[in-house]
């Protein structure tokens, strides 16, 4: 939605509408309410170039809206199919409608048009002069591909002077973020984006983020290359993050963005003994949770449990002060009993929906050392923090949004979160905080309908995570993903979480990959699990991958993060890198 428009230039023109009802006469003859139908040829006369939206409006395809009056002083401005109406006036008040029709009422005495509102929660507003135009929704189909040393081969000639730099294994995939016809490519600190196309045009940018505007008519990109005067046309946006030679070299672990203030636990290496923590909200339905727990617990292969974990901790996600905390080092059976003995209990929870969940404090507990609970967890030798896995069922959203510090702590200890978030919270404001937290720590954040649906997803406890990436997507398109570096993919599972819970705009996501020994690309749709924003693809070939991309489709244009993870039962040799 366009915010207020600042219109400084205003010239009064009147309709040439001809009609014989009294109100139409008011418009035409007594000039009670003025309006103007605008398109690309006349909008410059109504909006000042200093207006921040001038550039957008002036370069967007606009059509002239139609206008209808009725005798009771109703005025309707409407657009063709496929375009939406934007109305504004000379005072700076503007509204972008998501529909092609805007209606208002003319007051012949004040000469103002009051726009009628469809949604009662919206403001009513009145224009001194009704200016309207139709924004044509453009179909932009330009090519943007994120490259790194592994997939750049087909895009660059070995005679290119950039060849060695671009094929260097130090180069990294940029993130692609798409919003409408604008696409941005973003590199991490210590890197520079090199953007090029198939004509040999290329530029290394000084900024971390570069945006291109896809021009629908030409299907080519207009990219701001820094010279303010003109935009440069690129046939394609092929982007790669190369090490910024002029700056400081990137940190050793190239894709982690652990803040420098964080102490990385160097003793924390992938080991066979890790702690599993279960935390669940007291707001959950005890019976549904118990059903889930019994199933989850019975599905774990005892062999894997023995091999992977000898320690358990189980903690109620308690609210307020009544924390129940216990660690059991005994075994799978004791874990089961321990949870069963502490099923969710609403009487221990918050009693108002305004209170946010204390889940973030709870997650942080194991990693800071000031409160009672921490000492118990962090100081104990029974339940090590390194590589701990936390399964968290949330029924209430947190109110916090700033998670940078928490992210750094979780990364330092390689703590992995599997968060289950309900679509029907008992309180709190920000479910996206949990999603971001999981994204940035290689975890997953699944939305579920009710505790009864939890039992559809019970299988990740025994597997190791060895690959994680967070492509940013918007609308429909395709994004190149970093290629997993694993010799044998057989037995691996892609776990894909799509950001959109409750599912409203999500339409579909496919993974496409190539096995190294085959030229045939494989494509598989991600079937979402029952009630979840989450699906799994199993891999069967004993071969490595040479190319991996994801096709996605959302019915709106919001930028979202998809959590792409690879799990297997194989032993982990190093921690997968982090991405924001
Ligand atoms: C734009 O609007 C002007 C004035 O209403 C009209 O004369 C002209 O034909 C319109 N141009 C297009 C392309 O619709
Ligand atoms: C606005 O659009 C007009 C007509 O298309 C064009 O001549 C003019 O250069 C544009 N101005 C800017 C600042 O883009
Ligand atoms: C505008 O008026 C014409 C003629 O009366 C009518 O056919 C058309 O449906 C009206 N359009 C709208 C959007 O009201
Ligand atoms: C709008 O366009 C769609 C698809 O092009 C078409 O099916 C529909 O009938 C159109 N509606 C109107 C009112 O023209
Ligand atoms: C990787 O796959 C994508 C999508 O199928 C394709 O467009 C691209 O050309 C492939 N890249 C290489 C290097 O094969
Ligand atoms: C590259 O390093 C130079 C020198 O430190 C710095 O000015 C520039 O901003 C850096 N570029 C990027 C993209 O980080
Ligand atoms: C919530 O519970 C506490 C303790 O039982 C009580 O003092 C408080 O008034 C309750 N608040 C509401 C809003 O019910
Ligand atoms: C996934 O692949 C199927 C079959 O090829 C195709 O119909 C569908 O449109 C694809 N989905 C996306 C999001 O590209």
mmCIF file of N, CA and C in Angstrom, residues 478-481 510-513 547-551:
data_model
loop_
_atom_site.group_PDB
_atom_site.id
_atom_site.type_symbol
_atom_site.label_atom_id
_atom_site.label_comp_id
_atom_site.label_asym_id
_atom_site.label_seq_id
_atom_site.Cartn_x
_atom_site.Cartn_y
_atom_site.Cartn_z
ATOM 1 N N UNK A 478 12.485 -18.987 -9.178
ATOM 2 C CA UNK A 478 13.411 -20.074 -8.941
ATOM 3 C C UNK A 478 14.651 -19.502 -8.298
ATOM 4 N N UNK A 479 15.235 -20.247 -7.395
ATOM 5 C CA UNK A 479 16.449 -19.766 -6.749
ATOM 6 C C UNK A 479 17.449 -20.912 -6.691
ATOM 7 N N UNK A 480 18.685 -20.549 -7.016
ATOM 8 C CA UNK A 480 19.771 -21.508 -6.993
ATOM 9 C C UNK A 480 20.204 -21.708 -5.536
ATOM 10 N N UNK A 481 20.403 -22.929 -5.099
ATOM 11 C CA UNK A 481 20.814 -23.164 -3.719
ATOM 12 C C UNK A 481 22.268 -23.655 -3.696
ATOM 13 N N UNK A 510 9.116 -26.776 -5.376
ATOM 14 C CA UNK A 510 9.761 -27.952 -5.949
ATOM 15 C C UNK A 510 11.262 -27.842 -5.732
ATOM 16 N N UNK A 511 11.906 -28.949 -5.565
ATOM 17 C CA UNK A 511 13.367 -28.953 -5.604
ATOM 18 C C UNK A 511 13.803 -29.590 -6.916
ATOM 19 N N UNK A 512 14.836 -29.006 -7.525
ATOM 20 C CA UNK A 512 15.429 -29.600 -8.728
ATOM 21 C C UNK A 512 16.898 -29.822 -8.431
ATOM 22 N N UNK A 513 17.389 -30.973 -8.770
ATOM 23 C CA UNK A 513 18.809 -31.224 -8.533
ATOM 24 C C UNK A 513 19.352 -32.126 -9.613
ATOM 25 N N UNK A 547 24.120 -29.814 -8.716
ATOM 26 C CA UNK A 547 23.327 -28.599 -8.937
ATOM 27 C C UNK A 547 22.044 -28.746 -8.119
ATOM 28 N N UNK A 548 21.641 -27.652 -7.495
ATOM 29 C CA UNK A 548 20.434 -27.711 -6.678
ATOM 30 C C UNK A 548 19.712 -26.382 -6.781
ATOM 31 N N UNK A 549 18.443 -26.436 -7.117
ATOM 32 C CA UNK A 549 17.675 -25.194 -7.151
ATOM 33 C C UNK A 549 16.274 -25.466 -6.625
ATOM 34 N N UNK A 550 15.590 -24.382 -6.314
ATOM 35 C CA UNK A 550 14.252 -24.510 -5.742
ATOM 36 C C UNK A 550 13.305 -23.600 -6.503
ATOM 37 N N UNK A 551 12.181 -24.155 -6.922
ATOM 38 C CA UNK A 551 11.149 -23.357 -7.565
ATOM 39 C C UNK A 551 10.038 -23.136 -6.534
#
